[in-house]
XYZ file of C-alpha atoms in Angstrom:
669
model
C -58.871 115.486 340.913
C -60.838 112.554 342.228
C -60.327 109.349 344.177
C -61.731 105.970 343.230
C -64.228 105.384 346.045
C -65.527 108.975 345.892
C -65.972 108.750 342.124
C -68.037 105.572 342.392
C -70.204 107.081 345.147
C -70.795 110.227 343.075
C -71.668 108.119 340.054
C -74.206 106.113 342.069
C -75.765 109.073 343.894
C -75.939 111.641 341.098
C -79.199 112.050 339.171
C -78.028 114.942 336.971
C -75.767 112.972 334.644
C -76.527 110.385 332.026
C -73.144 108.885 332.778
C -69.736 109.727 334.238
C -66.333 108.584 333.006
C -62.896 108.896 334.557
C -59.507 109.421 332.944
C -55.882 109.944 333.922
C -53.338 111.398 331.497
C -49.599 111.101 331.271
C -46.581 110.236 329.169
C -46.215 106.565 328.346
C -43.579 104.421 326.706
C -45.114 102.959 323.556
C -43.814 99.833 321.849
C -45.256 97.556 319.169
C -43.992 99.537 316.189
C -40.582 99.962 314.593
C -39.060 102.093 317.358
C -40.169 102.685 320.978
C -41.350 106.205 321.710
C -42.928 108.256 324.462
C -46.359 109.671 323.699
C -49.108 111.392 325.611
C -52.017 109.106 326.382
C -54.904 108.461 328.736
C -56.106 105.532 330.809
C -59.891 105.772 330.743
C -62.989 103.990 331.934
C -64.771 102.162 329.079
C -67.681 104.628 328.875
C -65.318 107.548 328.150
C -66.165 107.790 324.431
C -69.919 107.352 324.906
C -69.934 110.226 327.426
C -68.147 112.472 324.900
C -70.436 111.317 322.095
C -67.671 110.323 319.649
C -67.231 107.157 317.639
C -64.258 105.455 316.056
C -63.225 106.113 312.468
C -61.956 102.563 312.166
C -63.001 99.675 314.365
C -64.864 100.460 317.568
C -64.393 102.364 320.833
C -63.767 100.567 324.104
C -66.241 97.852 325.068
C -68.499 98.453 328.105
C -67.041 95.387 329.855
C -63.401 96.366 329.260
C -62.915 97.095 332.967
C -63.178 93.448 334.016
C -60.030 92.614 336.045
C -57.968 90.012 334.279
C -59.808 90.498 330.985
C -58.322 91.405 327.641
C -56.714 94.840 327.630
C -57.812 97.041 324.744
C -56.642 100.374 323.367
C -57.913 102.939 320.865
C -55.306 105.052 319.051
C -55.472 108.567 317.603
C -55.566 109.190 313.872
C -52.192 110.972 313.968
C -50.491 108.044 315.723
C -52.088 105.623 313.260
C -50.617 107.595 310.360
C -47.180 108.403 311.808
C -46.324 105.141 313.527
C -48.378 102.605 311.628
C -48.531 104.262 308.168
C -52.329 104.152 308.149
C -52.369 100.336 307.978
C -56.016 99.184 308.055
C -54.827 95.853 309.417
C -53.932 97.554 312.699
C -57.121 96.250 314.346
C -56.348 93.381 316.645
C -52.603 94.033 316.557
C -50.732 94.200 319.900
C -49.489 97.477 321.309
C -47.287 97.628 324.401
C -47.895 100.575 326.733
C -45.450 100.841 329.639
C -44.837 97.118 329.439
C -48.534 96.154 329.399
C -49.812 94.575 326.200
C -53.057 95.869 324.707
C -55.009 94.928 321.601
C -55.840 97.799 319.206
C -59.612 97.842 318.683
C -60.158 101.246 317.054
C -58.797 104.411 315.477
C -60.366 107.769 316.331
C -61.225 110.343 313.641
C -58.843 113.208 312.763
C -58.883 116.140 315.173
C -59.933 114.176 318.249
C -57.290 114.295 320.968
C -59.064 114.954 324.272
C -57.685 115.169 326.889
C -54.422 117.035 326.372
C -53.657 115.948 322.781
C -53.763 112.261 323.747
C -52.444 109.793 321.171
C -54.110 106.711 322.635
C -56.805 105.698 325.119
C -56.268 102.470 327.018
C -59.066 100.768 328.926
C -58.694 100.627 332.681
C -58.825 97.292 334.472
C -61.041 98.823 337.128
C -64.230 100.877 337.276
C -61.898 103.818 337.845
C -58.730 104.731 335.886
C -55.578 102.773 336.645
C -53.357 104.813 339.005
C -50.045 106.093 337.560
C -48.168 104.331 340.359
C -48.848 101.586 342.892
C -51.187 102.846 345.602
C -50.830 99.656 347.627
C -54.519 98.826 347.473
C -57.491 98.467 345.142
C -58.003 101.969 343.649
C -61.774 101.473 343.787
C -61.593 101.411 347.587
C -59.316 104.404 348.171
C -60.644 107.842 349.110
C -57.549 109.845 350.032
C -55.615 109.291 346.780
C -56.883 111.822 344.224
C -55.176 111.247 340.913
C -57.707 111.355 338.057
C -60.353 113.601 336.476
C -63.967 112.923 335.552
C -66.157 113.998 332.649
C -69.933 113.615 332.420
C -72.897 114.324 330.159
C -75.842 116.133 331.722
C -79.314 114.717 331.295
C -81.718 116.558 329.055
C -83.321 119.473 330.918
C -80.588 119.675 333.579
C -78.528 122.865 333.581
C -75.176 123.593 335.208
C -76.493 125.446 338.307
C -78.835 122.555 339.140
C -76.096 119.969 338.630
C -73.654 122.035 340.709
C -76.190 122.224 343.517
C -76.459 118.441 343.511
C -72.671 118.049 343.517
C -72.416 120.383 346.505
C -74.905 118.255 348.442
C -73.047 115.050 347.535
C -69.725 116.613 348.639
C -71.247 117.595 351.986
C -72.621 114.065 352.388
C -69.210 112.517 351.655
C -67.491 114.915 354.079
C -69.955 113.943 356.799
C -69.616 110.202 356.129
C -65.836 110.165 355.595
C -64.456 113.217 357.449
C -60.858 111.988 357.531
C -60.543 111.993 353.737
C -63.205 114.455 352.568
C -63.256 117.265 355.145
C -63.085 120.669 353.421
C -63.304 118.972 350.011
C -65.751 120.193 347.367
C -66.949 119.262 343.898
C -66.744 121.949 341.207
C -68.314 121.538 337.784
C -66.965 123.337 334.726
C -67.991 122.974 331.113
C -65.818 120.931 328.780
C -65.242 124.043 326.667
C -63.943 125.964 329.675
C -61.770 123.021 330.654
C -60.126 122.947 327.223
C -59.704 126.662 326.456
C -60.267 128.329 329.822
C -56.599 129.034 330.518
C -56.094 130.808 327.189
C -59.531 132.397 326.827
C -58.377 135.695 328.344
C -55.547 135.928 325.804
C -57.950 135.157 322.966
C -60.390 137.814 324.176
C -57.572 140.365 324.300
C -56.610 139.503 320.732
C -60.255 139.662 319.646
C -60.545 143.100 321.234
C -57.386 144.235 319.452
C -58.773 143.021 316.132
C -62.039 144.860 316.818
C -60.239 148.087 317.633
C -58.120 147.773 314.506
C -61.293 147.244 312.474
C -62.797 150.406 313.986
C -59.694 152.389 313.040
C -59.793 151.078 309.489
C -63.511 151.816 309.210
C -63.052 155.333 310.548
C -60.239 155.799 308.062
C -62.404 154.643 305.181
C -65.320 156.766 306.368
C -63.081 159.843 306.478
C -61.764 159.200 302.992
C -65.282 158.595 301.677
C -66.422 161.847 303.256
C -63.573 163.673 301.530
C -64.387 161.919 298.269
C -68.075 162.828 298.599
C -67.159 166.466 299.192
C -65.106 166.476 296.022
C -68.102 165.114 294.098
C -70.615 167.715 295.226
C -70.851 169.287 291.786
C -71.422 165.869 290.223
C -74.145 165.030 292.737
C -75.870 168.398 292.273
C -75.743 167.951 288.513
C -77.199 164.420 288.750
C -79.960 165.742 290.998
C -80.687 168.588 288.582
C -80.982 166.070 285.747
C -83.669 164.140 287.660
C -81.826 161.605 289.802
C -83.662 161.042 293.077
C -82.009 161.136 296.492
C -82.514 157.395 297.039
C -80.858 156.555 293.721
C -77.850 158.747 294.469
C -77.482 157.241 297.967
C -77.743 153.752 296.467
C -75.009 154.557 293.968
C -72.685 155.876 296.697
C -73.375 152.842 298.906
C -72.745 150.502 295.983
C -69.391 152.142 295.328
C -68.539 151.879 299.043
C -69.468 148.188 299.216
C -67.552 147.357 296.014
C -64.418 149.051 297.381
C -64.840 147.267 300.721
C -65.402 143.941 298.950
C -62.224 144.307 296.910
C -60.319 145.260 300.044
C -61.779 142.266 301.894
C -60.709 139.849 299.155
C -57.181 141.295 299.194
C -57.146 141.140 302.987
C -58.211 137.497 302.948
C -55.178 136.544 300.879
C -52.990 138.535 303.249
C -54.635 136.603 306.106
C -53.606 133.300 304.507
C -49.986 134.337 304.893
C -50.504 136.079 308.210
C -52.140 133.020 309.778
C -49.099 130.895 309.041
C -46.848 133.597 310.482
C -48.921 133.762 313.675
C -48.945 129.976 314.028
C -45.163 129.976 313.703
C -45.007 132.376 316.662
C -47.658 130.565 318.711
C -46.339 128.716 321.779
C -47.086 125.096 322.530
C -50.126 124.386 324.645
C -52.701 126.538 322.857
C -55.748 124.253 322.542
C -56.721 123.175 319.001
C -54.074 125.408 317.444
C -53.513 122.813 314.718
C -57.090 123.416 313.523
C -56.549 127.138 312.959
C -56.849 127.884 309.256
C -58.265 130.544 306.949
C -60.897 128.358 305.276
C -64.218 129.051 303.526
C -65.912 129.775 306.857
C -63.373 132.503 307.541
C -63.892 133.840 304.021
C -67.657 133.933 304.557
C -67.289 135.695 307.893
C -64.850 138.180 306.357
C -67.197 138.986 303.487
C -70.131 139.476 305.865
C -68.067 141.883 307.995
C -66.933 143.670 304.835
C -70.515 144.011 303.612
C -71.699 145.319 306.989
C -68.905 147.834 307.398
C -69.197 148.925 303.770
C -72.883 149.722 304.239
C -72.497 151.248 307.701
C -69.520 153.483 307.039
C -70.602 154.318 303.507
C -73.974 155.547 304.732
C -72.676 158.626 306.536
C -70.877 160.039 303.472
C -73.933 159.281 301.338
C -76.207 161.204 303.704
C -73.667 163.979 304.110
C -73.672 164.448 300.351
C -77.058 166.176 300.649
C -76.134 168.489 303.515
C -74.716 171.875 302.510
C -74.635 170.945 298.816
C -73.466 173.308 296.149
C -76.117 174.879 293.973
C -76.450 174.879 290.190
C -75.478 178.526 290.123
C -72.268 177.587 291.915
C -71.519 175.024 289.295
C -72.194 177.473 286.496
C -69.959 180.018 288.180
C -67.242 177.391 288.333
C -66.424 178.216 291.936
C -65.285 175.614 294.447
C -67.855 174.396 296.905
C -66.693 174.527 300.482
C -67.334 171.898 303.096
C -69.935 172.554 305.721
C -68.943 173.066 309.333
C -70.795 169.896 310.388
C -68.939 167.827 307.802
C -65.593 169.210 308.967
C -66.471 168.350 312.552
C -67.343 164.795 311.504
C -64.036 164.307 309.690
C -62.069 165.734 312.582
C -64.045 163.592 315.012
C -63.104 160.485 313.056
C -59.417 161.431 313.244
C -59.659 162.052 317.003
C -61.294 158.634 317.407
C -58.613 156.928 315.310
C -55.778 158.449 317.317
C -57.522 157.604 320.607
C -58.047 153.943 319.688
C -54.492 153.722 318.324
C -53.201 155.083 321.606
C -55.250 152.455 323.458
C -53.612 149.675 321.460
C -50.172 151.237 321.893
C -50.652 151.462 325.664
C -51.835 147.838 325.765
C -48.845 146.693 323.753
C -46.528 148.771 325.939
C -47.920 147.222 329.123
C -47.522 143.749 327.635
C -43.899 144.482 326.749
C -43.313 145.889 330.229
C -44.777 142.752 331.840
C -42.696 140.492 329.619
C -39.504 142.397 330.402
C -40.308 142.330 334.126
C -40.890 138.558 334.063
C -37.633 138.081 332.182
C -35.917 139.800 335.077
C -37.471 137.565 337.754
C -34.986 135.289 339.521
C -36.178 131.686 338.956
C -34.166 130.501 341.950
C -31.661 128.460 339.950
C -28.931 128.902 337.340
C -30.224 127.818 333.891
C -26.984 128.292 331.965
C -25.386 125.180 330.421
C -28.000 122.939 332.033
C -30.037 120.270 330.243
C -33.145 118.429 331.444
C -34.714 115.181 330.238
C -37.693 113.228 331.558
C -37.512 109.493 332.129
C -40.378 107.221 333.124
C -39.724 103.527 333.659
C -42.638 101.054 333.412
C -43.592 99.397 336.665
C -44.136 96.142 334.834
C -40.346 95.881 334.417
C -39.365 97.730 337.593
C -41.855 96.483 340.147
C -39.937 97.055 343.375
C -38.371 100.086 345.038
C -34.992 98.396 344.824
C -35.225 98.004 341.037
C -36.391 101.590 340.504
C -33.730 102.985 342.829
C -30.995 100.961 341.110
C -32.063 102.063 337.618
C -31.773 105.773 338.411
C -28.594 105.330 340.453
C -26.855 103.578 337.570
C -28.299 106.014 335.014
C -26.943 109.039 336.898
C -23.537 107.378 337.225
C -23.345 106.820 333.465
C -24.518 110.366 332.716
C -21.867 111.824 335.041
C -19.239 109.851 333.120
C -20.089 111.624 329.841
C -17.190 113.888 328.768
C -17.942 117.516 329.532
C -20.567 116.800 332.219
C -19.818 118.576 335.497
C -22.644 117.109 337.568
C -25.975 115.322 337.179
C -28.985 114.905 339.417
C -32.628 114.017 339.371
C -35.861 115.487 340.694
C -39.486 114.434 340.655
C -40.768 117.640 339.074
C -38.702 120.329 337.411
C -39.094 124.004 338.446
C -41.018 126.236 336.018
C -42.037 123.279 333.839
C -43.953 121.461 336.566
C -45.069 118.105 335.148
C -46.198 116.924 338.600
C -47.730 119.170 341.242
C -47.699 116.913 344.258
C -49.022 118.508 347.447
C -49.167 116.446 350.624
C -50.358 117.087 354.161
C -47.777 116.508 356.874
C -47.649 116.707 360.651
C -45.009 118.587 362.650
C -43.680 116.905 365.759
C -44.871 118.595 368.932
C -47.733 120.490 367.330
C -51.382 119.452 367.778
C -53.383 118.402 364.747
C -56.271 120.790 364.055
C -58.804 119.569 361.437
C -58.894 121.965 358.508
C -55.587 123.600 359.495
C -53.171 120.840 358.532
C -49.649 121.687 357.393
C -49.028 121.042 353.705
C -46.430 121.720 351.042
C -45.243 120.714 347.605
C -43.788 117.222 347.611
C -40.501 116.600 345.801
C -37.993 113.782 345.460
C -34.381 114.631 344.650
C -31.003 112.967 344.271
C -27.980 114.183 346.295
C -26.468 116.222 343.425
C -29.720 117.832 342.268
C -29.345 121.122 344.160
C -25.723 121.620 343.126
C -26.479 120.732 339.488
C -29.325 123.206 339.145
C -27.552 125.895 341.174
C -30.134 126.073 343.980
C -28.344 127.688 346.939
C -28.053 125.962 350.309
C -29.051 128.484 352.988
C -28.612 126.430 356.155
C -27.739 122.894 357.159
C -26.892 120.385 354.457
C -28.381 118.741 351.381
C -28.680 115.017 350.739
C -25.670 112.714 350.575
C -25.196 109.189 349.263
C -25.544 108.062 352.871
C -29.216 109.093 352.920
C -30.267 105.747 351.477
C -33.077 103.317 352.216
C -31.298 102.007 355.311
C -30.698 105.438 356.858
C -33.127 107.383 359.031
C -35.558 109.596 357.173
C -34.397 113.123 356.311
C -35.891 116.025 354.376
C -34.742 119.355 353.007
C -37.207 122.255 352.900
C -37.167 125.529 351.004
C -37.195 128.990 352.549
C -40.892 129.525 351.741
C -41.933 126.539 353.855
C -39.560 127.545 356.664
C -41.067 131.043 356.725
C -44.588 129.609 356.738
C -44.315 127.114 359.595
C -41.196 128.236 361.513
C -41.176 132.037 361.090
C -39.431 132.743 364.414
C -37.346 129.607 364.971
C -34.788 127.386 363.305
C -36.449 124.335 361.697
C -33.171 122.414 361.415
C -33.518 119.285 363.538
C -37.324 119.386 363.682
C -39.221 116.329 362.478
C -42.228 115.862 360.183
C -44.256 112.860 359.050
C -46.776 112.137 356.316
C -48.386 109.431 358.384
C -50.415 109.446 361.578
C -48.268 111.242 364.189
C -49.990 109.351 367.003
C -48.912 106.012 365.545
C -45.976 104.419 367.353
C -44.573 103.284 364.005
C -44.908 106.712 362.347
C -42.104 107.411 359.887
C -40.537 110.645 361.165
C -38.199 112.609 358.898
C -35.667 115.076 360.268
C -35.166 118.454 358.581
C -31.468 118.664 357.756
C -31.284 121.678 355.434
C -32.959 124.747 353.981
C -32.498 125.679 350.315
C -33.501 128.734 348.311
C -36.920 129.099 346.718
C -37.525 128.169 343.093
C -40.417 129.263 340.904
C -42.184 125.943 340.577
C -45.383 127.095 338.841
C -43.970 129.850 336.616
C -42.142 133.152 336.804
C -45.414 134.980 337.440
C -46.262 132.820 340.470
C -44.857 133.167 343.969
C -42.544 130.354 345.123
C -44.541 127.588 346.752
C -43.522 125.910 350.029
C -41.750 122.640 349.221
C -40.415 119.584 351.021
C -37.686 117.461 349.396
C -37.094 113.822 350.266
C -34.108 111.731 349.117
C -35.059 109.709 346.072
C -33.351 106.652 347.565
C -35.777 106.697 350.524
C -38.994 107.023 348.475
C -38.365 106.021 344.836
C -40.931 106.516 342.079
C -40.887 105.304 338.462
C -40.598 108.799 336.967
C -37.816 111.324 337.280
C -36.429 114.368 335.499
C -32.689 114.244 334.890
C -30.777 117.526 335.215
C -27.270 117.770 333.739
C -24.785 120.654 334.047
C -22.050 120.804 331.456
C -18.914 122.787 330.754
C -19.725 122.639 327.039
C -22.811 123.571 325.019
C -25.664 121.340 326.130
C -27.113 120.922 322.614
C -24.608 118.174 321.893
C -25.393 116.175 325.034
C -28.811 114.818 324.041
C -27.562 111.811 322.074
C -24.955 111.022 324.744
C -27.584 111.071 327.514
C -29.907 108.906 325.416
C -27.102 106.384 324.932
C -26.332 106.409 328.656
C -29.957 105.597 329.498
C -30.148 102.858 326.867
C -26.973 101.299 328.266
C -28.970 100.697 331.440
C -32.171 99.660 329.617
C -32.164 99.435 325.775
C -35.970 99.750 325.671
C -36.109 102.927 327.766
C -36.599 106.229 325.875
C -36.153 109.766 327.193
C -38.401 112.679 326.264
C -38.976 116.408 326.762
C -35.251 117.032 326.388
C -34.583 120.768 326.675
C -32.048 123.183 328.080
C -33.174 125.026 331.200
C -32.800 128.282 329.281
C -35.317 126.911 326.775
C -37.607 125.830 329.623
C -37.565 129.385 330.970
C -38.177 130.812 327.515
C -41.079 128.414 326.858
C -42.710 129.353 330.167
C -43.113 132.884 328.789
C -44.329 131.674 325.398
C -47.951 132.777 325.767
C -46.967 136.225 327.025
C -44.380 136.597 324.265
C -47.028 135.618 321.701
C -49.460 138.213 323.075
C -46.689 140.823 323.036
C -45.846 140.121 319.397
C -49.461 140.139 318.229
C -50.459 143.247 320.182
C -47.303 144.956 318.966
C -48.174 144.191 315.349
C -51.745 145.397 315.847
C -50.576 148.573 317.587
C -48.103 149.304 314.776
C -50.824 148.715 312.175
C -53.165 151.011 314.121
C -50.517 153.717 314.249
C -49.929 153.475 310.495
C -53.667 153.576 309.764
C -54.148 156.582 312.031
C -51.235 158.367 310.365
C -52.627 157.629 306.911
C -56.065 158.831 307.968
C -54.653 161.987 309.520
C -52.666 162.737 306.391
C -55.631 162.076 304.121
C -58.076 164.267 305.995
C -55.624 167.124 306.546
C -54.432 167.083 302.929
C -58.041 167.243 301.781
C -58.738 170.024 304.264
C -55.767 172.016 302.953
C -56.889 171.425 299.372
C -60.374 172.687 300.267
C -58.809 175.848 301.728
C -56.500 176.580 298.794
C -58.442 179.763 297.913
C -58.249 180.948 301.517
C -54.529 180.184 301.710
C -53.894 182.035 298.437
C -55.751 185.102 299.696
C -53.821 185.042 303.004
C -50.498 184.870 301.202
C -51.575 187.646 298.799
C -52.314 189.804 301.838
C -48.787 189.225 303.183
C -48.965 185.956 305.198
C -45.667 184.071 305.282
C -45.305 180.388 304.339
C -44.245 179.495 307.900
C -47.409 181.103 309.260
C -49.649 179.090 306.946
C -47.822 175.819 307.767
C -48.017 176.665 311.481
C -51.803 177.107 311.326
C -52.225 173.721 309.648
C -49.923 171.980 312.150
C -51.711 173.669 315.062
C -55.029 172.376 313.770
């Protein structure tokens, strides 16, 4: 995250980048088409597209002078939005598009597949040299240093590598901390590649899946090698006869390798068609949020890669049987005698070694899948801190162009909650800035505690939340001590806050925090806005079931309204039928206001485990396939081994050995 003044200083002082651009992402209400809708978009500085090195498919990207205050506002839309909302109309250029109440002129359409950052559907030009803030900061964003709300992307100059650029950023951060200690103390600048930024959070999962695929390939190759060894042993007489008739060793090896490659090629072609179906099945299981998942497809590149792997494995694992065909071969006299050639001890050891390897790798995949299942089951059993049953959530974001004052924003949500509570079947309704588990906003603010000295670098901080009076009761968050908010905690009342148990344990481990006061302003200021702690509530898992509860401070929404809020509704009936009723209730307050991300809290919990559930399914399938392949390989090698020992078994039984004894020896082996 970056602030406006810091970003401009970094841009001026840095010599490692050709250029730097800033962007802020979010959900925006989009009008200008047949029906209003909420889409993901980005407010960017005009040089955003030139930094990324992309051009428009239709029209042009943002103009370099688009950040002139008071100038014409321009927007570039994504190819998908152009097709879905505007039916691919080439006359879209120059047409107006209303984003959160601000009117923009469409100047370009981006090519298919481009959606950075975060699957954005449009890119609107900022009116400043930094991105427009998502809410009113009370000052020119270019002059603020403490408000970090946007990200930056840059293109390195030719000959500059990441370590050198990071070294420069570290020096600039130290310089800013020395010049502006109040805002930049203990703040750093970390560079990461764009690739890591896009796929970094799922790269570990992808590497695990790649490893599983590699292990499965090894099992299959070992299986094929074992079967080829058995097949080569059965062809010893043929090979000896060919050799006796003048065929050279190289020619025989070439023939065996050719047969191996042809079999592998046919198997690869069949596998590719299976992959066409399997890819669609995997995509159906894939959770939302996997970067570029829409681009996953078994195309000609995949076919080429598959055939190259098939060719390599066919040659590699067909070579050992070909070479083994000349070790311990039968002789011509053996052929004439019509006796069965027996496998050499070395060849038996090789086949058995392949089986041991197959079982070992299969066990590795089974253990990995078992651990994944165990983790998933354990996370399913984690208490999220609230009751998700019969509870529905829906995000609402009102444009500040229509709701410019705190009074207007406060009144909109007050009336909306009243209308939602009046819906038949609704037991209670509340609102919160950011929902647990599905954290759309991760606000974290520094605060001062009354009576405690301020120590630079050791400031108190916690997650910042806004909530309506009925929020805690609606979501089933228990009240541990004190009280929660009431309708009396309005803009005219003295400031109050509710904290969770994690924050109480962190800053008041041996005392009761009820009645203590905190402020987000300067505690030495006579006009500091002090807020009294009136209650302690239970912890909720804000960042996911696999993350510890974070310390949080809740303020009454009426005392610090913002234009965005998540509605939470508890019902005595199934929540699936409430969506249309809630949408109507919101539109009764404002006909142009949509709601989005409507989901039951049970679905929110389920979606939070989507990536782990996907890994569990895929690893489970791979482990099952590995087990089947190992079983097939074990059966094939042992059946061949028994067939090779048929003379021995017949002699043993002729000498009095029982059937159970013979079967026992095979099973023991």
